[in-house]
Amino acid sequence: MYNCVKIDSLKGKKVGIYFSASWCGPCQHFTPFLVEVYNELAPKGEFEVIFVSADEDDESFKAYFSKMPWLAIPFFDSDARKNLDELFDVKGIPQLVILNESGKVVNDCGTSVIREYGAEGYPFTSARMQNLKDQEDEAKRNQTLISILTSPIRDFVISSEGKKIPVSDLEGKVVGLYFSLTPDKACIEFTPKLVEIYEKLKVEGEEFEVVMIPQDDGNDGEEEESFKEWLQSFPWLSLPFKDRSCEKLCRYFELSTIPTLVIIGPDGKTLHYNIVEFIEEHGVAACPFTPEKIIELNEIQKAKDASQTLESILVSADKDFVIGKDGVKIKVSELVGKNILLYFSARWSSQCTEFLPELIKVYHNIKANGNAFEIIFISDDEDQASFDGYFAEMPWLALPYDDSRVAFLNKKFKIYGIPHLVAIGSNGTTITQKARGLVSLYGTDAYPFTEERIKEIEAEYEKTTKGWPEKVTYDTHKHELVLTRRSIYTCDGCDDEGNIWSYYCDECEFDLHPKCAFEKGKGSKDDAKEENKSKDGWVCDGIIFLWCQFKPLLICIVSCELCIII
């Protein structure tokens, strides 16, 4: 049984409306953070939380609510829950809406505030957020190792044996802050390299230390035990598990990827915000991690990139081939002199399977034009069977599944998401890592994906739209449509696919082919004519519109000089 609480009891309090559900994974991760903050603020008696459940049945609601120390809308009161969902425009969960004493919304992103600032963010207003940001900016200007690694309730870090080591003992040393996640594959692969460097520097007597900043959520005892076991296998120090400073330091150093190794100099100032890539590329040679050393390594890397060949990135020891259909081996040397696309993809990715037909079409068009061109599939599939099935759909070549060169290429080109296309020129150097976007935007026209070619295309497209009205109206749409660059879209006028140019309504996400706008748009044909009036007011009636694979063509059937001839 639950106690009933009158709404009047909330008067004068700040209230958090918490939209959540037991079936929601992110909610399960966030709720313990909110409980911790709530318990810290509860003694003040100024803050209350009301749980609005999105559970599917009363039993699930009760089980989940039993872990919460705050109030809730009764599960049976579905009308109230629905009204709150609509009132606060809840699009996803968890969502925490913060109300002030007057019931006014002061923050509708309470989940991110709690995650970043905890109870320190109270009363969670924009003014408080700005105040905390100003404090952080001031702390960065006067940064010391003490200001980074200590908190009001902790002035130590812990060793792998669990001993407390005063942060003051680390002052005057170069310190690496290692942001890591126990089960993360990239962390598992990088950590042994860091151990090797750490132990070598220690043997050489260097004043160097590593402090791990664990990113594990730690929502149950098993994860904490796993962390403790993991820490015991390493020679360095760490912040305590689930320490509040872990989240604070992620924000402070604007963490964007895992693993990250921030280097703090002997004076407590930041030398480098992430040295992971340099260590992976240069190993111990990256020491002592100074700005001068990084500049030196960057120059070395530039020289290596300039001398890159197809064989230098695709040949490793006796692995000097790629495969075609039925596992036929093709020597990498046979591909030298061709323009190559390295296609990083996998069957499990819906984005990859959606992009594949588009890429196949472009591949056949480029090959049909007699170009020296090839694509090589670099798989991220989960097993051989998935690789075989996916590769069977492709007309090009591939590296064998689970080939050691796959990992090398992923690291070299820093592949963090798929599908990804890297364009390699005929001389073996990297042209661009943004070839996927170029294919989507320009299709076959993008070949050979050079900056010069893209400038040519842009000039052609600019010429194409000369004389087109900037805005048009359309019979079935209430807003004006604006000429807009789009990649691929479906025309709302004729349901056919379009790309490059659209008359578009951002408010309604309404797309219209230029041909549909000019032929069927109410008033749009007159707009087009208005653009082509002579000084005498004469208007050409000889304009017709055709549609090719890549762009609309404006043709004058009487070849008058006022019209655009393409």
GROMACS .gro file of N, CA, C and O in nm, residues 288-381:
model
  376
  288PRO      N    1   5.833   1.290  -2.444
  288PRO     CA    2   5.765   1.315  -2.315
  288PRO      C    3   5.631   1.387  -2.329
  288PRO      O    4   5.590   1.460  -2.240
  289PHE      N    5   5.565   1.377  -2.443
  289PHE     CA    6   5.429   1.429  -2.462
  289PHE      C    7   5.421   1.582  -2.459
  289PHE      O    8   5.314   1.638  -2.435
  290THR      N    9   5.531   1.650  -2.482
  290THR     CA   10   5.529   1.796  -2.483
  290THR      C   11   5.473   1.847  -2.615
  290THR      O   12   5.470   1.776  -2.715
  291PRO      N   13   5.426   1.974  -2.618
  291PRO     CA   14   5.378   2.031  -2.745
  291PRO      C   15   5.483   2.024  -2.855
  291PRO      O   16   5.451   2.000  -2.972
  292GLU      N   17   5.612   2.045  -2.818
  292GLU     CA   18   5.719   2.039  -2.917
  292GLU      C   19   5.731   1.898  -2.976
  292GLU      O   20   5.753   1.881  -3.096
  293LYS      N   21   5.714   1.798  -2.890
  293LYS     CA   22   5.722   1.660  -2.936
  293LYS      C   23   5.607   1.627  -3.029
  293LYS      O   24   5.624   1.558  -3.131
  294ILE      N   25   5.489   1.677  -2.997
  294ILE     CA   26   5.372   1.652  -3.080
  294ILE      C   27   5.389   1.716  -3.217
  294ILE      O   28   5.355   1.655  -3.321
  295ILE      N   29   5.445   1.838  -3.222
  295ILE     CA   30   5.470   1.904  -3.349
  295ILE      C   31   5.568   1.821  -3.432
  295ILE      O   32   5.550   1.801  -3.553
  296GLU      N   33   5.672   1.770  -3.366
  296GLU     CA   34   5.771   1.687  -3.434
  296GLU      C   35   5.706   1.562  -3.493
  296GLU      O   36   5.732   1.524  -3.608
  297LEU      N   37   5.620   1.497  -3.414
  297LEU     CA   38   5.554   1.376  -3.461
  297LEU      C   39   5.456   1.406  -3.574
  297LEU      O   40   5.440   1.326  -3.667
  298ASN      N   41   5.389   1.521  -3.566
  298ASN     CA   42   5.296   1.559  -3.673
  298ASN      C   43   5.369   1.578  -3.805
  298ASN      O   44   5.320   1.541  -3.912
  299GLU      N   45   5.489   1.637  -3.799
  299GLU     CA   46   5.568   1.657  -3.920
  299GLU      C   47   5.612   1.524  -3.979
  299GLU      O   48   5.612   1.504  -4.100
  300ILE      N   49   5.649   1.431  -3.890
  300ILE     CA   50   5.686   1.297  -3.935
  300ILE      C   51   5.568   1.229  -4.004
  300ILE      O   52   5.582   1.166  -4.109
  301GLN      N   53   5.447   1.246  -3.944
  301GLN     CA   54   5.328   1.184  -4.000
  301GLN      C   55   5.292   1.244  -4.135
  301GLN      O   56   5.252   1.173  -4.228
  302LYS      N   57   5.309   1.376  -4.149
  302LYS     CA   58   5.281   1.441  -4.277
  302LYS      C   59   5.371   1.386  -4.386
  302LYS      O   60   5.327   1.363  -4.500
  303ALA      N   61   5.498   1.365  -4.351
  303ALA     CA   62   5.593   1.311  -4.449
  303ALA      C   63   5.555   1.169  -4.488
  303ALA      O   64   5.563   1.131  -4.607
  304LYS      N   65   5.508   1.090  -4.390
  304LYS     CA   66   5.466   0.953  -4.420
  304LYS      C   67   5.342   0.952  -4.509
  304LYS      O   68   5.332   0.872  -4.602
  305ASP      N   69   5.248   1.042  -4.480
  305ASP     CA   70   5.127   1.050  -4.561
  305ASP      C   71   5.158   1.089  -4.705
  305ASP      O   72   5.097   1.039  -4.799
  306ALA      N   73   5.253   1.181  -4.719
  306ALA     CA   74   5.289   1.228  -4.854
  306ALA      C   75   5.355   1.118  -4.936
  306ALA      O   76   5.345   1.117  -5.059
  307SER      N   77   5.421   1.023  -4.869
  307SER     CA   78   5.489   0.914  -4.940
  307SER      C   79   5.404   0.786  -4.944
  307SER      O   80   5.452   0.681  -4.987
  308GLN      N   81   5.280   0.795  -4.899
  308GLN     CA   82   5.192   0.678  -4.895
  308GLN      C   83   5.168   0.621  -5.035
  308GLN      O   84   5.152   0.695  -5.132
  309THR      N   85   5.168   0.489  -5.044
  309THR     CA   86   5.132   0.419  -5.167
  309THR      C   87   5.023   0.319  -5.136
  309THR      O   88   4.997   0.287  -5.019
  310LEU      N   89   4.958   0.269  -5.239
  310LEU     CA   90   4.854   0.169  -5.219
  310LEU      C   91   4.912   0.045  -5.151
  310LEU      O   92   4.850  -0.013  -5.061
  311GLU      N   93   5.032   0.008  -5.189
  311GLU     CA   94   5.095  -0.110  -5.132
  311GLU      C   95   5.133  -0.088  -4.986
  311GLU      O   96   5.128  -0.181  -4.905
  312SER      N   97   5.168   0.035  -4.951
  312SER     CA   98   5.209   0.061  -4.812
  312SER      C   99   5.092   0.047  -4.715
  312SER      O  100   5.112   0.022  -4.597
  313ILE      N  101   4.969   0.064  -4.763
  313ILE     CA  102   4.854   0.051  -4.672
  313ILE      C  103   4.781  -0.082  -4.688
  313ILE      O  104   4.706  -0.122  -4.598
  314LEU      N  105   4.802  -0.152  -4.801
  314LEU     CA  106   4.727  -0.276  -4.823
  314LEU      C  107   4.813  -0.402  -4.821
  314LEU      O  108   4.758  -0.513  -4.822
  315VAL      N  109   4.944  -0.388  -4.817
  315VAL     CA  110   5.031  -0.505  -4.813
  315VAL      C  111   5.094  -0.516  -4.675
  315VAL      O  112   5.147  -0.419  -4.621
  316SER      N  113   5.085  -0.635  -4.615
  316SER     CA  114   5.144  -0.660  -4.484
  316SER      C  115   5.207  -0.798  -4.487
  316SER      O  116   5.137  -0.900  -4.497
  317ALA      N  117   5.343  -0.802  -4.479
  317ALA     CA  118   5.418  -0.928  -4.484
  317ALA      C  119   5.379  -1.005  -4.609
  317ALA      O  120   5.389  -0.955  -4.720
  318ASP      N  121   5.326  -1.129  -4.591
  318ASP     CA  122   5.291  -1.211  -4.707
  318ASP      C  123   5.149  -1.186  -4.756
  318ASP      O  124   5.103  -1.247  -4.852
  319LYS      N  125   5.077  -1.094  -4.688
  319LYS     CA  126   4.941  -1.061  -4.730
  319LYS      C  127   4.948  -0.947  -4.832
  319LYS      O  128   4.945  -0.829  -4.795
  320ASP      N  129   4.956  -0.985  -4.957
  320ASP     CA  130   4.972  -0.887  -5.065
  320ASP      C  131   4.859  -0.895  -5.166
  320ASP      O  132   4.876  -0.866  -5.283
  321PHE      N  133   4.741  -0.933  -5.119
  321PHE     CA  134   4.629  -0.955  -5.210
  321PHE      C  135   4.497  -0.910  -5.147
  321PHE      O  136   4.486  -0.893  -5.025
  322VAL      N  137   4.397  -0.891  -5.232
  322VAL     CA  138   4.257  -0.878  -5.192
  322VAL      C  139   4.183  -0.991  -5.259
  322VAL      O  140   4.241  -1.066  -5.338
  323ILE      N  141   4.055  -1.008  -5.228
  323ILE     CA  142   3.981  -1.119  -5.287
  323ILE      C  143   3.864  -1.071  -5.371
  323ILE      O  144   3.804  -0.966  -5.345
  324GLY      N  145   3.833  -1.151  -5.473
  324GLY     CA  146   3.715  -1.129  -5.555
  324GLY      C  147   3.614  -1.237  -5.524
  324GLY      O  148   3.617  -1.300  -5.418
  325LYS      N  149   3.524  -1.261  -5.615
  325LYS     CA  150   3.422  -1.364  -5.595
  325LYS      C  151   3.486  -1.502  -5.589
  325LYS      O  152   3.588  -1.529  -5.653
  326ASP      N  153   3.424  -1.589  -5.507
  326ASP     CA  154   3.473  -1.725  -5.487
  326ASP      C  155   3.614  -1.727  -5.428
  326ASP      O  156   3.688  -1.826  -5.444
  327GLY      N  157   3.652  -1.619  -5.359
  327GLY     CA  158   3.781  -1.615  -5.292
  327GLY      C  159   3.901  -1.600  -5.382
  327GLY      O  160   4.015  -1.619  -5.338
  328VAL      N  161   3.879  -1.565  -5.509
  328VAL     CA  162   3.991  -1.546  -5.602
  328VAL      C  163   4.082  -1.434  -5.552
  328VAL      O  164   4.036  -1.326  -5.515
  329LYS      N  165   4.213  -1.459  -5.548
  329LYS     CA  166   4.309  -1.362  -5.498
  329LYS      C  167   4.357  -1.270  -5.610
  329LYS      O  168   4.397  -1.316  -5.716
  330ILE      N  169   4.349  -1.140  -5.582
  330ILE     CA  170   4.398  -1.040  -5.677
  330ILE      C  171   4.513  -0.966  -5.610
  330ILE      O  172   4.497  -0.910  -5.500
  331LYS      N  173   4.628  -0.965  -5.672
  331LYS     CA  174   4.745  -0.898  -5.618
  331LYS      C  175   4.718  -0.748  -5.604
  331LYS      O  176   4.661  -0.685  -5.695
  332VAL      N  177   4.761  -0.690  -5.493
  332VAL     CA  178   4.748  -0.546  -5.474
  332VAL      C  179   4.824  -0.471  -5.583
  332VAL      O  180   4.781  -0.365  -5.629
  333SER      N  181   4.935  -0.529  -5.629
  333SER     CA  182   5.015  -0.466  -5.734
  333SER      C  183   4.935  -0.445  -5.862
  333SER      O  184   4.962  -0.353  -5.940
  334GLU      N  185   4.830  -0.528  -5.885
  334GLU     CA  186   4.747  -0.514  -6.005
  334GLU      C  187   4.653  -0.393  -5.995
  334GLU      O  188   4.595  -0.350  -6.095
  335LEU      N  189   4.636  -0.340  -5.873
  335LEU     CA  190   4.545  -0.226  -5.852
  335LEU      C  191   4.619  -0.093  -5.852
  335LEU      O  192   4.557   0.013  -5.852
  336VAL      N  193   4.754  -0.099  -5.850
  336VAL     CA  194   4.833   0.023  -5.848
  336VAL      C  195   4.804   0.106  -5.974
  336VAL      O  196   4.796   0.052  -6.084
  337GLY      N  197   4.784   0.235  -5.956
  337GLY     CA  198   4.752   0.324  -6.068
  337GLY      C  199   4.605   0.350  -6.084
  337GLY      O  200   4.564   0.435  -6.164
  338LYS      N  201   4.521   0.277  -6.005
  338LYS     CA  202   4.376   0.297  -6.011
  338LYS      C  203   4.332   0.389  -5.898
  338LYS      O  204   4.399   0.401  -5.794
  339ASN      N  205   4.217   0.452  -5.917
  339ASN     CA  206   4.151   0.523  -5.808
  339ASN      C  207   4.073   0.421  -5.726
  339ASN      O  208   3.997   0.340  -5.784
  340ILE      N  209   4.091   0.424  -5.595
  340ILE     CA  210   4.033   0.321  -5.507
  340ILE      C  211   3.944   0.385  -5.402
  340ILE      O  212   3.977   0.490  -5.346
  341LEU      N  213   3.830   0.320  -5.376
  341LEU     CA  214   3.748   0.354  -5.260
  341LEU      C  215   3.759   0.239  -5.160
  341LEU      O  216   3.730   0.124  -5.195
  342LEU      N  217   3.802   0.269  -5.036
  342LEU     CA  218   3.799   0.171  -4.929
  342LEU      C  219   3.664   0.184  -4.861
  342LEU      O  220   3.630   0.289  -4.804
  343TYR      N  221   3.584   0.076  -4.868
  343TYR     CA  222   3.446   0.080  -4.820
  343TYR      C  223   3.435   0.007  -4.687
  343TYR      O  224   3.431  -0.115  -4.681
  344PHE      N  225   3.430   0.082  -4.577
  344PHE     CA  226   3.416   0.027  -4.442
  344PHE      C  227   3.266   0.008  -4.414
  344PHE      O  228   3.191   0.107  -4.410
  345SER      N  229   3.224  -0.116  -4.395
  345SER     CA  230   3.081  -0.143  -4.387
  345SER      C  231   3.055  -0.275  -4.315
  345SER      O  232   3.148  -0.350  -4.284
  346ALA      N  233   2.928  -0.303  -4.289
  346ALA     CA  234   2.889  -0.430  -4.225
  346ALA      C  235   2.740  -0.455  -4.248
  346ALA      O  236   2.661  -0.359  -4.256
  347ARG      N  237   2.705  -0.580  -4.254
  347ARG     CA  238   2.566  -0.616  -4.283
  347ARG      C  239   2.472  -0.581  -4.168
  347ARG      O  240   2.354  -0.553  -4.189
  348TRP      N  241   2.526  -0.579  -4.045
  348TRP     CA  242   2.439  -0.553  -3.929
  348TRP      C  243   2.391  -0.408  -3.922
  348TRP      O  244   2.298  -0.375  -3.849
  349SER      N  245   2.457  -0.320  -3.997
  349SER     CA  246   2.422  -0.177  -3.993
  349SER      C  247   2.315  -0.145  -4.095
  349SER      O  248   2.334  -0.163  -4.216
  350SER      N  249   2.202  -0.093  -4.050
  350SER     CA  250   2.093  -0.056  -4.142
  350SER      C  251   2.136   0.056  -4.235
  350SER      O  252   2.096   0.061  -4.352
  351GLN      N  253   2.220   0.148  -4.186
  351GLN     CA  254   2.268   0.257  -4.271
  351GLN      C  255   2.353   0.202  -4.385
  351GLN      O  256   2.349   0.253  -4.497
  352CYS      N  257   2.431   0.097  -4.356
  352CYS     CA  258   2.514   0.036  -4.460
  352CYS      C  259   2.428  -0.032  -4.565
  352CYS      O  260   2.453  -0.019  -4.686
  353THR      N  261   2.328  -0.108  -4.522
  353THR     CA  262   2.244  -0.180  -4.618
  353THR      C  263   2.161  -0.083  -4.702
  353THR      O  264   2.130  -0.112  -4.818
  354GLU      N  265   2.127   0.033  -4.645
  354GLU     CA  266   2.052   0.134  -4.721
  354GLU      C  267   2.143   0.204  -4.822
  354GLU      O  268   2.099   0.240  -4.931
  355PHE      N  269   2.269   0.222  -4.786
  355PHE     CA  270   2.363   0.294  -4.872
  355PHE      C  271   2.417   0.206  -4.986
  355PHE      O  272   2.452   0.256  -5.092
  356LEU      N  273   2.420   0.074  -4.963
  356LEU     CA  274   2.482  -0.017  -5.059
  356LEU      C  275   2.426  -0.006  -5.202
  356LEU      O  276   2.504   0.005  -5.297
  357PRO      N  277   2.294  -0.009  -5.223
  357PRO     CA  278   2.243   0.001  -5.361
  357PRO      C  279   2.287   0.129  -5.430
  357PRO      O  280   2.316   0.129  -5.551
  358GLU      N  281   2.294   0.239  -5.356
  358GLU     CA  282   2.337   0.366  -5.413
  358GLU      C  283   2.483   0.357  -5.458
  358GLU      O  284   2.519   0.403  -5.567
  359LEU      N  285   2.566   0.293  -5.375
  359LEU     CA  286   2.708   0.280  -5.408
  359LEU      C  287   2.728   0.185  -5.527
  359LEU      O  288   2.814   0.210  -5.612
  360ILE      N  289   2.650   0.078  -5.533
  360ILE     CA  290   2.660  -0.016  -5.645
  360ILE      C  291   2.628   0.056  -5.777
  360ILE      O  292   2.697   0.037  -5.878
  361LYS      N  293   2.525   0.137  -5.774
  361LYS     CA  294   2.486   0.212  -5.894
  361LYS      C  295   2.599   0.304  -5.940
  361LYS      O  296   2.634   0.308  -6.060
  362VAL      N  297   2.660   0.377  -5.846
  362VAL     CA  298   2.770   0.467  -5.878
  362VAL      C  299   2.890   0.387  -5.929
  362VAL      O  300   2.957   0.428  -6.025
  363TYR      N  301   2.917   0.273  -5.868
  363TYR     CA  302   3.030   0.187  -5.909
  363TYR      C  303   3.017   0.146  -6.055
  363TYR      O  304   3.112   0.160  -6.134
  364HIS      N  305   2.900   0.097  -6.092
  364HIS     CA  306   2.878   0.052  -6.230
  364HIS      C  307   2.889   0.169  -6.329
  364HIS      O  308   2.944   0.153  -6.439
  365ASN      N  309   2.838   0.286  -6.289
  365ASN     CA  310   2.846   0.402  -6.378
  365ASN      C  311   2.991   0.446  -6.401
  365ASN      O  312   3.030   0.479  -6.513
  366ILE      N  313   3.069   0.448  -6.294
  366ILE     CA  314   3.209   0.489  -6.307
  366ILE      C  315   3.286   0.389  -6.393
  366ILE      O  316   3.364   0.428  -6.481
  367LYS      N  317   3.262   0.260  -6.369
  367LYS     CA  318   3.331   0.157  -6.448
  367LYS      C  319   3.288   0.162  -6.594
  367LYS      O  320   3.370   0.141  -6.684
  368ALA      N  321   3.161   0.191  -6.618
  368ALA     CA  322   3.109   0.195  -6.756
  368ALA      C  323   3.173   0.308  -6.837
  368ALA      O  324   3.179   0.301  -6.960
  369ASN      N  325   3.221   0.411  -6.766
  369ASN     CA  326   3.286   0.522  -6.834
  369ASN      C  327   3.433   0.494  -6.864
  369ASN      O  328   3.506   0.584  -6.908
  370GLY      N  329   3.475   0.371  -6.839
  370GLY     CA  330   3.611   0.329  -6.871
  370GLY      C  331   3.717   0.378  -6.775
  370GLY      O  332   3.836   0.380  -6.809
  371ASN      N  333   3.677   0.416  -6.654
  371ASN     CA  334   3.774   0.468  -6.558
  371ASN      C  335   3.851   0.356  -6.488
  371ASN      O  336   3.797   0.246  -6.465
  372ALA      N  337   3.976   0.382  -6.455
  372ALA     CA  338   4.058   0.288  -6.379
  372ALA      C  339   4.019   0.302  -6.232
  372ALA      O  340   4.074   0.385  -6.158
  373PHE      N  341   3.925   0.221  -6.190
  373PHE     CA  342   3.859   0.243  -6.061
  373PHE      C  343   3.823   0.110  -5.997
  373PHE      O  344   3.789   0.014  -6.066
  374GLU      N  345   3.832   0.105  -5.862
  374GLU     CA  346   3.790  -0.015  -5.791
  374GLU      C  347   3.747   0.021  -5.649
  374GLU      O  348   3.788   0.125  -5.594
  375ILE      N  349   3.662  -0.063  -5.592
  375ILE     CA  350   3.620  -0.050  -5.452
  375ILE      C  351   3.668  -0.175  -5.378
  375ILE      O  352   3.660  -0.287  -5.431
  376ILE      N  353   3.716  -0.155  -5.254
  376ILE     CA  354   3.758  -0.267  -5.170
  376ILE      C  355   3.678  -0.262  -5.040
  376ILE      O  356   3.681  -0.163  -4.967
  377PHE      N  357   3.604  -0.367  -5.013
  377PHE     CA  358   3.519  -0.379  -4.895
  377PHE      C  359   3.605  -0.415  -4.773
  377PHE      O  360   3.677  -0.514  -4.773
  378ILE      N  361   3.595  -0.333  -4.667
  378ILE     CA  362   3.664  -0.358  -4.540
  378ILE      C  363   3.555  -0.390  -4.438
  378ILE      O  364   3.483  -0.301  -4.393
  379SER      N  365   3.543  -0.516  -4.400
  379SER     CA  366   3.427  -0.562  -4.324
  379SER      C  367   3.438  -0.540  -4.173
  379SER      O  368   3.545  -0.556  -4.114
  380ASP      N  369   3.325  -0.504  -4.114
  380ASP     CA  370   3.311  -0.501  -3.968
  380ASP      C  371   3.202  -0.598  -3.926
  380ASP      O  372   3.137  -0.581  -3.824
  381ASP      N  373   3.180  -0.702  -4.009
  381ASP     CA  374   3.077  -0.801  -3.978
  381ASP      C  375   3.117  -0.885  -3.857
  381ASP      O  376   3.235  -0.894  -3.820
   0.00000   0.00000   0.00000
